[in-house]
Every structure is written in structure tokens, then in C-alpha cells.
PDB file of C-alpha atoms in Angstrom:
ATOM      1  CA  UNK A 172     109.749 106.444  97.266  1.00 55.00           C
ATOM      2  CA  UNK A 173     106.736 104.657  95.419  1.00 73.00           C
ATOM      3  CA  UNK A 174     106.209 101.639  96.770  1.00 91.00           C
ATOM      4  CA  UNK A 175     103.422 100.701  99.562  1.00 94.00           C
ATOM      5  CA  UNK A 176     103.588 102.926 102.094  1.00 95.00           C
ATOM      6  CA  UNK A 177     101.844 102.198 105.688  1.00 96.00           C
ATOM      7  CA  UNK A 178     100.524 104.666 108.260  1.00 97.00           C
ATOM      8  CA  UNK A 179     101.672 104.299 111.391  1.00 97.00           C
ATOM      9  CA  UNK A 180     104.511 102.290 111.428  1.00 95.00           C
ATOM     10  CA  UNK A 181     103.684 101.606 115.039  1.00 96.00           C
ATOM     11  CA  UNK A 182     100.436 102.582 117.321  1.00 97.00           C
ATOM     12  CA  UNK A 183     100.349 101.124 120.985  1.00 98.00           C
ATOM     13  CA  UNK A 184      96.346 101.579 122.307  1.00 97.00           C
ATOM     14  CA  UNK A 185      94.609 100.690 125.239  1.00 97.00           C
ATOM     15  CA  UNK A 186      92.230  97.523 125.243  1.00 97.00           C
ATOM     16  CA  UNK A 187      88.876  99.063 123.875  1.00 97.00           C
ATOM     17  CA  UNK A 188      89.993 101.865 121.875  1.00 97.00           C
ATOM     18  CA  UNK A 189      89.748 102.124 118.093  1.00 98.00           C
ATOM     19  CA  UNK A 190      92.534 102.644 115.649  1.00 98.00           C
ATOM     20  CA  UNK A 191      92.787 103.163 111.774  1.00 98.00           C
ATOM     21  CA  UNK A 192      95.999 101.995 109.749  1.00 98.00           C
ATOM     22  CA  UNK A 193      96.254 103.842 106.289  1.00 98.00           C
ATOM     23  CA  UNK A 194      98.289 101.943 103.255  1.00 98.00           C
ATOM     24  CA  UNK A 195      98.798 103.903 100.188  1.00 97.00           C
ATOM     25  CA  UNK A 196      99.846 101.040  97.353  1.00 95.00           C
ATOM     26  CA  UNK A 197     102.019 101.670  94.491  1.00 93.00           C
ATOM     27  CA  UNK A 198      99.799 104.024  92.224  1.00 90.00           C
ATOM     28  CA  UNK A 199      99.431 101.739  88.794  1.00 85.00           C
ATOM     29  CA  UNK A 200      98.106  98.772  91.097  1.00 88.00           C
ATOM     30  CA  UNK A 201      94.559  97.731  91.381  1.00 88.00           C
ATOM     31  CA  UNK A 202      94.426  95.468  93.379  1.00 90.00           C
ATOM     32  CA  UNK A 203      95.066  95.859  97.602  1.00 93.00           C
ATOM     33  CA  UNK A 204      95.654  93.480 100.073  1.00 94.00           C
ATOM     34  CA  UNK A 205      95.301  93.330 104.138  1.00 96.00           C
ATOM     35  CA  UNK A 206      97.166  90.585 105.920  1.00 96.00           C
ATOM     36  CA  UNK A 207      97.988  90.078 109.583  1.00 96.00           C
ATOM     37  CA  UNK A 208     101.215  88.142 110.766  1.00 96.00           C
ATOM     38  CA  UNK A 209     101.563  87.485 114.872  1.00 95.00           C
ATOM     39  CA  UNK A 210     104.729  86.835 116.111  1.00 89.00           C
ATOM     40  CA  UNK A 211     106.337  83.404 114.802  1.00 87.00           C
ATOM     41  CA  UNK A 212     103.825  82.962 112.147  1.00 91.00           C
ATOM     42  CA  UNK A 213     103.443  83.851 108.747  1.00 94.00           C
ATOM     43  CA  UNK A 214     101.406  86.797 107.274  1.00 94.00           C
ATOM     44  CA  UNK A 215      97.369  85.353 107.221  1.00 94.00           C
ATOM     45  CA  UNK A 216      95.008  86.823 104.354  1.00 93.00           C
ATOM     46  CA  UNK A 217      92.893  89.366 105.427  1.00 94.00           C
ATOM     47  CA  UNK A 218      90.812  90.976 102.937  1.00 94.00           C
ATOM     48  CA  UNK A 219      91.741  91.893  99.600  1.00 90.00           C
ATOM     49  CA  UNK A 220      90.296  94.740  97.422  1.00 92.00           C
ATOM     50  CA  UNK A 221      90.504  95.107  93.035  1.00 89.00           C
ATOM     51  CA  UNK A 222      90.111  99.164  92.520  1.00 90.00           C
ATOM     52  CA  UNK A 223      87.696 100.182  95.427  1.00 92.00           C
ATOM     53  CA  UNK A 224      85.370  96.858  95.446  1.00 91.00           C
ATOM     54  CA  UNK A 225      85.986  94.691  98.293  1.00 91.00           C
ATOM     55  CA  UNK A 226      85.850  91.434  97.188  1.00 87.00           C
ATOM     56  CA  UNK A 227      87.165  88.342  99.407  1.00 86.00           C
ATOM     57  CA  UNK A 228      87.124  88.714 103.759  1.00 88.00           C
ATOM     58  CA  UNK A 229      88.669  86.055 105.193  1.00 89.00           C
ATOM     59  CA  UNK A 230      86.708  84.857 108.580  1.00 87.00           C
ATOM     60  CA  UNK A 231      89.745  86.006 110.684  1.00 83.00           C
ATOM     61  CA  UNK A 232      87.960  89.809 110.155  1.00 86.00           C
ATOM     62  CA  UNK A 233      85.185  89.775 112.796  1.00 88.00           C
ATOM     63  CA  UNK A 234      82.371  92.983 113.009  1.00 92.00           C
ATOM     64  CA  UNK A 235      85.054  94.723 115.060  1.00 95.00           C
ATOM     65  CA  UNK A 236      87.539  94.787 111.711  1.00 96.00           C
ATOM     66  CA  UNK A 237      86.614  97.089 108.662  1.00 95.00           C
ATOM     67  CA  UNK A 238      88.757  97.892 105.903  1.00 96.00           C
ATOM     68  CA  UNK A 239      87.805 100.846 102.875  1.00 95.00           C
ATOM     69  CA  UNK A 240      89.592 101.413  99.748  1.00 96.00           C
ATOM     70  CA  UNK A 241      87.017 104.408  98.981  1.00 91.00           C
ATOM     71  CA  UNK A 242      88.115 105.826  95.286  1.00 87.00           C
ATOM     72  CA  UNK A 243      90.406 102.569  94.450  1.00 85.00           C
ATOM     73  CA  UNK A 244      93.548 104.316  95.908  1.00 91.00           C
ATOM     74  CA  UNK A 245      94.623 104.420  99.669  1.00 96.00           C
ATOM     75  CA  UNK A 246      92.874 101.722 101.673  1.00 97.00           C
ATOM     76  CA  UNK A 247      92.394 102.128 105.599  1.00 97.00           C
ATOM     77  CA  UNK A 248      91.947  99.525 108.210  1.00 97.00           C
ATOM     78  CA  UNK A 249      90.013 100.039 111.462  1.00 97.00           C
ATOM     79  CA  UNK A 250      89.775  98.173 114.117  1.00 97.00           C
ATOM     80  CA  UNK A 251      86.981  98.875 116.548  1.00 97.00           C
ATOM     81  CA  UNK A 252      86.781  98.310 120.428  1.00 97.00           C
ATOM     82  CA  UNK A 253      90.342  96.390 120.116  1.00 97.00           C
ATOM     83  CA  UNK A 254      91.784  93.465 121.914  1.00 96.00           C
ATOM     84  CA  UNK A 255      95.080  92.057 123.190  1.00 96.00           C
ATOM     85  CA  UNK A 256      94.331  89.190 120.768  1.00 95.00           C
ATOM     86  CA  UNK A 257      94.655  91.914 117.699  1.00 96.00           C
ATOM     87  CA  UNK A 258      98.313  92.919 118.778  1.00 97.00           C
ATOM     88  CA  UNK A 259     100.034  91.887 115.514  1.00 97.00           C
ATOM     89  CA  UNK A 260     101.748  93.577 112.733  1.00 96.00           C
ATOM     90  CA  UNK A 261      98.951  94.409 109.774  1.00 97.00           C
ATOM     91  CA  UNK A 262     100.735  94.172 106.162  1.00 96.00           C
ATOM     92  CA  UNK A 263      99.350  95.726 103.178  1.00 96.00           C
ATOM     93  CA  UNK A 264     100.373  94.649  99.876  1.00 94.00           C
ATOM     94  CA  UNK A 265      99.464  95.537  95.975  1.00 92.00           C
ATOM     95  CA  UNK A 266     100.258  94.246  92.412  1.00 87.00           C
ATOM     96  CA  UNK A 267      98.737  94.625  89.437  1.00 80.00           C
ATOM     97  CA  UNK A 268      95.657  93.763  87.957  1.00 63.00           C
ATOM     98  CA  UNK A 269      97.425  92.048  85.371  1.00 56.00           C
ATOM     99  CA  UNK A 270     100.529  89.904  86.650  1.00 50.00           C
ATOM    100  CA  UNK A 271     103.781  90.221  85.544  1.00 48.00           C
ATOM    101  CA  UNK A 272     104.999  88.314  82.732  1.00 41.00           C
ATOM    102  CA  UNK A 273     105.686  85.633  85.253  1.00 48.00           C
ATOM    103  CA  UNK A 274     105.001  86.620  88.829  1.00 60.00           C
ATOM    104  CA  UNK A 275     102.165  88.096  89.447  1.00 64.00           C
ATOM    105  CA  UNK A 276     103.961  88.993  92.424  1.00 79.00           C
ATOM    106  CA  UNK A 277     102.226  91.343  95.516  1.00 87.00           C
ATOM    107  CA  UNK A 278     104.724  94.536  96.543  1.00 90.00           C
ATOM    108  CA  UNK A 279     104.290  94.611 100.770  1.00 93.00           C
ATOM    109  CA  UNK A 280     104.470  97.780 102.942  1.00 93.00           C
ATOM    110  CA  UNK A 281     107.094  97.666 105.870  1.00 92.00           C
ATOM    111  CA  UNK A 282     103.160  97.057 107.996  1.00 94.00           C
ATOM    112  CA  UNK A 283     101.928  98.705 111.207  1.00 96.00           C
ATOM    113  CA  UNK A 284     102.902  97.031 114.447  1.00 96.00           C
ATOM    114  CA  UNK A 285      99.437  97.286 116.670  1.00 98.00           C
ATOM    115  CA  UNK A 286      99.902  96.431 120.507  1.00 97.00           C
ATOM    116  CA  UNK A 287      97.378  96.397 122.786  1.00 97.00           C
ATOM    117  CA  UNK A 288      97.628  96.811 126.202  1.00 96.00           C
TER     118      UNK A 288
ATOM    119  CA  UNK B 271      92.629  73.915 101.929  1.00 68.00           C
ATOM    120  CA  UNK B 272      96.387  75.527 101.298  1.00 74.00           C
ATOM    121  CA  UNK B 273      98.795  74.460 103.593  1.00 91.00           C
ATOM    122  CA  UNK B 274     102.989  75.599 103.912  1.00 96.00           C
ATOM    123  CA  UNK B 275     104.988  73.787 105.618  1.00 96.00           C
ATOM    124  CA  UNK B 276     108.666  75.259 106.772  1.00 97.00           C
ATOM    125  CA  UNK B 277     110.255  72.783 109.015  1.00 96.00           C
ATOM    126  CA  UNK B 278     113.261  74.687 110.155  1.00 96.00           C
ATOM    127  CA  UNK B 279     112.596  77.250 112.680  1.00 94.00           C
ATOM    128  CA  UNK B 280     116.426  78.300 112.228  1.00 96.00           C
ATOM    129  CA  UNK B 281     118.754  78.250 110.180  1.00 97.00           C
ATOM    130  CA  UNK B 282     123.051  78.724 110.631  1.00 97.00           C
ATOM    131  CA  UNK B 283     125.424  79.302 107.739  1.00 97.00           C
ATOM    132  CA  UNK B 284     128.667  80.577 107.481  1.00 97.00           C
ATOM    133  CA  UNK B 285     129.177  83.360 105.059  1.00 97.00           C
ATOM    134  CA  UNK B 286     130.390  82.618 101.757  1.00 97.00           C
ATOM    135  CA  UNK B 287     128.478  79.075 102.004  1.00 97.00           C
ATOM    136  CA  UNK B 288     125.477  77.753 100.397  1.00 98.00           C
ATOM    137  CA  UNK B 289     122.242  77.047 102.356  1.00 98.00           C
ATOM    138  CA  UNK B 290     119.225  75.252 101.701  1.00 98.00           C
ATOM    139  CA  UNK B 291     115.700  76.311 103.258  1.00 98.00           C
ATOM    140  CA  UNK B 292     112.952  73.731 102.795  1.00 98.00           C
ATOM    141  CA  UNK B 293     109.610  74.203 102.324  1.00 98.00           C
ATOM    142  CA  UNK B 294     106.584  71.501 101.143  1.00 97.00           C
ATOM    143  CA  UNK B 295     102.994  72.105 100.346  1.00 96.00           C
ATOM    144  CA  UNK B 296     100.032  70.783 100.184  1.00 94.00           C
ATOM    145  CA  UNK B 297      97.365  71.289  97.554  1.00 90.00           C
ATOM    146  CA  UNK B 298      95.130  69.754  95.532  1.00 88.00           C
ATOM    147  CA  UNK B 299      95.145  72.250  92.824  1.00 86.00           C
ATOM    148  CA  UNK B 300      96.821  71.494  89.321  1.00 87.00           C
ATOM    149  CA  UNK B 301      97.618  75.007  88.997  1.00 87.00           C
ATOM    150  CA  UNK B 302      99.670  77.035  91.546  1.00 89.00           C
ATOM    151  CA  UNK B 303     102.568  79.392  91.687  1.00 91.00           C
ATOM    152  CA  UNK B 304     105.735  79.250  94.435  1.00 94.00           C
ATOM    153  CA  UNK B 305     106.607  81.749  96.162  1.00 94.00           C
ATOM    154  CA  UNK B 306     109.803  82.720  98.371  1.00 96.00           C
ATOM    155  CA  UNK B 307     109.765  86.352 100.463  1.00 96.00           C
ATOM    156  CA  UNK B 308     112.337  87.700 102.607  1.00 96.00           C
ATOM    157  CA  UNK B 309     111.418  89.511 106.127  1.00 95.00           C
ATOM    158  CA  UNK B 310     114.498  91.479 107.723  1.00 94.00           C
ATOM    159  CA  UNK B 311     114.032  93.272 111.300  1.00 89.00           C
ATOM    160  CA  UNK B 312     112.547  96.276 109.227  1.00 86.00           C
ATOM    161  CA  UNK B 313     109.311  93.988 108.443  1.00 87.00           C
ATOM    162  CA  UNK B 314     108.710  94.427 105.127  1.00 87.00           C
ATOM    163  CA  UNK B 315     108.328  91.639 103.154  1.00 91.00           C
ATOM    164  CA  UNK B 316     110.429  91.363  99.713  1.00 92.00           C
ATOM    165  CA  UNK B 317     109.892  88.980  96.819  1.00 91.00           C
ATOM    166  CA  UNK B 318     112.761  86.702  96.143  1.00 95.00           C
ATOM    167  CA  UNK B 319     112.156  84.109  93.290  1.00 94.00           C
ATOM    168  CA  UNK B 320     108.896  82.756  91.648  1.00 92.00           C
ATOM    169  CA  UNK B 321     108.059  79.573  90.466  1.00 93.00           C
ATOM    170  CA  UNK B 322     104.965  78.342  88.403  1.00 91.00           C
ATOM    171  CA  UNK B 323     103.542  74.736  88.520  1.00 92.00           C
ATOM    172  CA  UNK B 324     103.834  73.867  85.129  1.00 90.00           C
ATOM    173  CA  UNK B 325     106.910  75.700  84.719  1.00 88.00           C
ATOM    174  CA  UNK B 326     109.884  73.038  83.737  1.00 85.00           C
ATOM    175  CA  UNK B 327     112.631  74.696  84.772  1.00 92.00           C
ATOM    176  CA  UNK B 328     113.476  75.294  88.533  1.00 94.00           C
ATOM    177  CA  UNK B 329     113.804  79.382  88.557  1.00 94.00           C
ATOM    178  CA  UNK B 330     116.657  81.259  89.537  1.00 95.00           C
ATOM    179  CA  UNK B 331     117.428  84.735  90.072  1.00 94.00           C
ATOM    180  CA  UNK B 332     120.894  85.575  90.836  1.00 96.00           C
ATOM    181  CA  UNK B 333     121.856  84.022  94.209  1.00 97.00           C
ATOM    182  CA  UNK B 334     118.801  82.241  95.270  1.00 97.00           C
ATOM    183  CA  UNK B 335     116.893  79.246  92.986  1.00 97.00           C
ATOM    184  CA  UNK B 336     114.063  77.344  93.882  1.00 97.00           C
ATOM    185  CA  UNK B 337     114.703  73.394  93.500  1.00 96.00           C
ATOM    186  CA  UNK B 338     110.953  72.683  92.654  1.00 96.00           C
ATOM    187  CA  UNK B 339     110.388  68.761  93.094  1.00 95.00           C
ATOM    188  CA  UNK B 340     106.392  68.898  91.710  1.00 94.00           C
ATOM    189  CA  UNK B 341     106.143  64.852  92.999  1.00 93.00           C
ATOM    190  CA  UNK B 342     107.471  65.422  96.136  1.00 95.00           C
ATOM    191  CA  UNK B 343     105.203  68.932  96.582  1.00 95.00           C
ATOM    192  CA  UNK B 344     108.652  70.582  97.982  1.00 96.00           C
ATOM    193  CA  UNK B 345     109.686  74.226  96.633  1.00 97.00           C
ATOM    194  CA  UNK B 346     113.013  74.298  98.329  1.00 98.00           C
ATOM    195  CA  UNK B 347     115.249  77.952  98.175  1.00 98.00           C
ATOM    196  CA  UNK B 348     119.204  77.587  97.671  1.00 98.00           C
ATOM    197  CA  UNK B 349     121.076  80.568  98.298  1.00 98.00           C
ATOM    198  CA  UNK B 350     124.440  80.492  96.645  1.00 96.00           C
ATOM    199  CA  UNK B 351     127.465  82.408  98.324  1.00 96.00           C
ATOM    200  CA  UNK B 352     125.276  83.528 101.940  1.00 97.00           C
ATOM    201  CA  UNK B 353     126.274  87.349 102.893  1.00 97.00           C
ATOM    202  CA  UNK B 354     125.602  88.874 105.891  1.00 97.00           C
ATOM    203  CA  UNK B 355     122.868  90.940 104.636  1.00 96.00           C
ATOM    204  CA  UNK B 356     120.889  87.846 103.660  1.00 97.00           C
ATOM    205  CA  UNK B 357     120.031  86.664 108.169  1.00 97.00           C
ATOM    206  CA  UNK B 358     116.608  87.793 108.238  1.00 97.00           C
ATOM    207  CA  UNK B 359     113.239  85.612 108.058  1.00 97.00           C
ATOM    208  CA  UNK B 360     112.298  83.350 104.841  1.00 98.00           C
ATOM    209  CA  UNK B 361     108.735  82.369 104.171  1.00 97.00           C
ATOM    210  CA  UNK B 362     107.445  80.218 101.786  1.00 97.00           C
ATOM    211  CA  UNK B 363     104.018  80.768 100.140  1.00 95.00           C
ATOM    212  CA  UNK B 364     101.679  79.366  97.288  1.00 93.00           C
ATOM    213  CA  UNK B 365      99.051  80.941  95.286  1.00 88.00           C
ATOM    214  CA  UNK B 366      96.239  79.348  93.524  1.00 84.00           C
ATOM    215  CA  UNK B 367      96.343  79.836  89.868  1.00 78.00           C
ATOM    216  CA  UNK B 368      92.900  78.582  89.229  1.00 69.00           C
ATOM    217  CA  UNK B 369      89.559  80.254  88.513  1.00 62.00           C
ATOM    218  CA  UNK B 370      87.784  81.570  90.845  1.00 58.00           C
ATOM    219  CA  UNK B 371      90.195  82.037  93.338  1.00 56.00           C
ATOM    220  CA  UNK B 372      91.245  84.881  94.519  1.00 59.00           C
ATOM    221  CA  UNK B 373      93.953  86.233  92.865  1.00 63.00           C
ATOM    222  CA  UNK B 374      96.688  86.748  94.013  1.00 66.00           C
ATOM    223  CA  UNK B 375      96.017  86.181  97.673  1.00 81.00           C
ATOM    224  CA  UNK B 376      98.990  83.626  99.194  1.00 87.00           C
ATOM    225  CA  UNK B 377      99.143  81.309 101.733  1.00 91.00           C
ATOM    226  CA  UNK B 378     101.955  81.220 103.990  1.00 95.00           C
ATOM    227  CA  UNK B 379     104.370  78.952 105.985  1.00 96.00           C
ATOM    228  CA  UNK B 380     105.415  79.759 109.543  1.00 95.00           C
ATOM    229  CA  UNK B 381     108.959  80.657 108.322  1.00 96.00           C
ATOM    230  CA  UNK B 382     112.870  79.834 108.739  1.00 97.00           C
ATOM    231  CA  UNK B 383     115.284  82.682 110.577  1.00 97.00           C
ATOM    232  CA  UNK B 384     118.386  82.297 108.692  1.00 98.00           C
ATOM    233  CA  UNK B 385     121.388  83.797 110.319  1.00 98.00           C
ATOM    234  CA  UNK B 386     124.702  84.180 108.736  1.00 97.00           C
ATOM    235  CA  UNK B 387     127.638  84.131 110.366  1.00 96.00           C
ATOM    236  CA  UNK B 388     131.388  85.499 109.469  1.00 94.00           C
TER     237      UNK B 388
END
């Protein structure tokens, strides 16, 4: 399978605990993208990464949120001390640095259902 | 700011039928490309049809097409002949196309759950 692949698929934590999602993008693409999506609402831009520089965070990633992409490949996602608030499903998504011819669309992951208890 | 808007929280069709999901946005940017994903129970989110501002032509790709009204700021999706295997959830989302934003980073409506029916 090559597309993105996410890491777990599904974690359930206690209030307070850490936890670390991995996303491994499709290998040719640059660029890496976080988003969040609660339930009834669309996916909401988290942070987005070209090769292993992060370079937009969008205010919904407080000090307890810190994502890596640390040699421009796989890209990881922690969340520290965590929250019922942060229960959500966290997508990751690629493309290339280049678009397509007319798309320039982003390839998602199947994302990582966090619940917090 | 960006903003989707998806006024149908639901959606019924029949198979076999046609069905129109609407979506309008709101930007003041001349340059911005249309997006439609699709979001089965699995959760992964899969490209459907693109459509660029300035493009003249409302895009199709086999059973879906994207009636782009540019005046109107609507980006609606038709889908032609519904199948079972198309009830899931539909978003709608925009990208800026302009310099110095971020590439590639979309913005999202809330979404329409289409389910299709025998």
C-alpha cells in the first residue's frame, strides 16, 4: 500500500496522559499536513510541514500540541498532558511540492481516532 | 478569512438517481481552487473533483461534476446515477491560490451525509 499511512488507528487515554500519532506520507511528497476534525465538523488545519521545516501552526495547536517531521519523511504528533476537549480524529495528509497538472490535490490517511476519558 | 458553507446536514437519494450537494463560499481572494472529498465510515478522506477559479469549464470526472457559479460563490457537486457505495460524508473545501499562502492547506465546510437508498 503507498499511500498515507497513520499510527494508531485508534488510542483511548486517560485525561493527563501523553500520546504520539505517527503518519508516514506517500514517499515522493514534500509536503505534510496535520488536521483535526471533531465529530460533525469538518477537518480544521493544523500545522503543515514542506520536507522537515515546519512552516504554518494554526492557533488551534496550544504548548500542549507538538508535531516533528525530523528527516522530511514520517511526521509524529504529540499531544502532552491531554484533555477531553482533544478527543477528535487527527488526519494527516501529503501532496507534492509541485501540484498536479491541475489539482494540487492533498492524499489523507484513514487518521487516528484520540478519546479521552 | 475562508469560510464553507454546506447547508444540508443530510442528504436522501434513491439509487440510480441524480443528487445535488450544495456548497457556497466566501472569499475575497481572486484566486482559489474547489474542492470536493468524500468521507465513508472508514474515515479517510478521498478527493473527488477539482475546480480552479479561473477555470471556464465546470469539471467533471466520471459521475460527479462540480456546477461552479463564480457570481454566486457556489461550487455545487452533481452525482450522476447514485450507487450504494457513494452514502458516506461530502465536504466541500477551498484553497487559496495566492502568494503567500500556505499552500495547499484547505478550508473546510461542516459537511452533507448522503445516504442512498435501493
Amino acid at each position: 500500500d503507498t499511500g498515507v499511512s497513520q499510527d494508531p488507528r485508534h488510542k483511548i487515554t486517560k485525561r493527563g496522559q501523553n500520546v504520539t500519532f505517527r503518519c508516514d506520507p506517500i514517499s515522493e511528497h514534500n509536503r505534510l499536513y496535520w488536521y483535526r476534525q471533531t465529530l460533525g465538523q469538518g477537518p480544521e488545519f493544523l500545522t503543515y510541514f514542506q520536507n522537515e521545516a515546519q512552516l504554518e501552526k494554526s492557533r488551534l495547536l496550544s504548548d500542549r500540541f507538538s508535531a516533528e517531521r525530523p528527516k522530511g519523511s514520517f511526521s509524529t504528533l504529540e499531544i502532552q498532558r491531554t484533555e477531553q476537549g482533544d478527543s477528535a480524529m487527527y488526519l494527516c495528509a501529503s501532496s507534492l511540492g509541485m501540484p498536479r497538472a491541475n489539482t494540487g490535490e492533498l492524499f489523507f490517511g484513514e487518521g487516528s481516532r484520540l478519546t479521552v476519558l | 478569512a475562508q469560510k464553507i458553507t454546506q447547508t444540508q446536514p443530510g442528504m436522501f437519494v434513491q439509487e440510480k438517481e441524480a443528487v445535488t450537494l450544495d456548497c457556497t463560499y466566501d472569499t475575497s481572494d481572486q484566486s482559489y481552487g474547489l474542492f470536493w472529498y468524500k468521507q465513508p465510515s472508514s474515515g479517510e478522506m478521498i478527493f473527488l473533483i477539482y475546480q480552479g477559479s479561473y477555470d471556464e469549464q465546470n469539471a467533471t470526472e466520471g459521475r460527479y461534476s462540480l456546477n461552479f457559479q463564480k457570481a454566486r460563490k457556489s461550487a455545487n457537486l452533481v452525482i450522476s446515477a447514485s450507487q450504494l457505495g457513494d452514502s458516506a460524508m461530502y465536504f466541500c473545501a477551498m484553497k487559496k491560490l495566492s502568494r503567500g499562502s500556505t499552500l495547499g492547506r484547505l478550508y473546510f465546510g461542516r459537511g452533507t451525509q448522503l445516504t442512498v437508498w435501493p
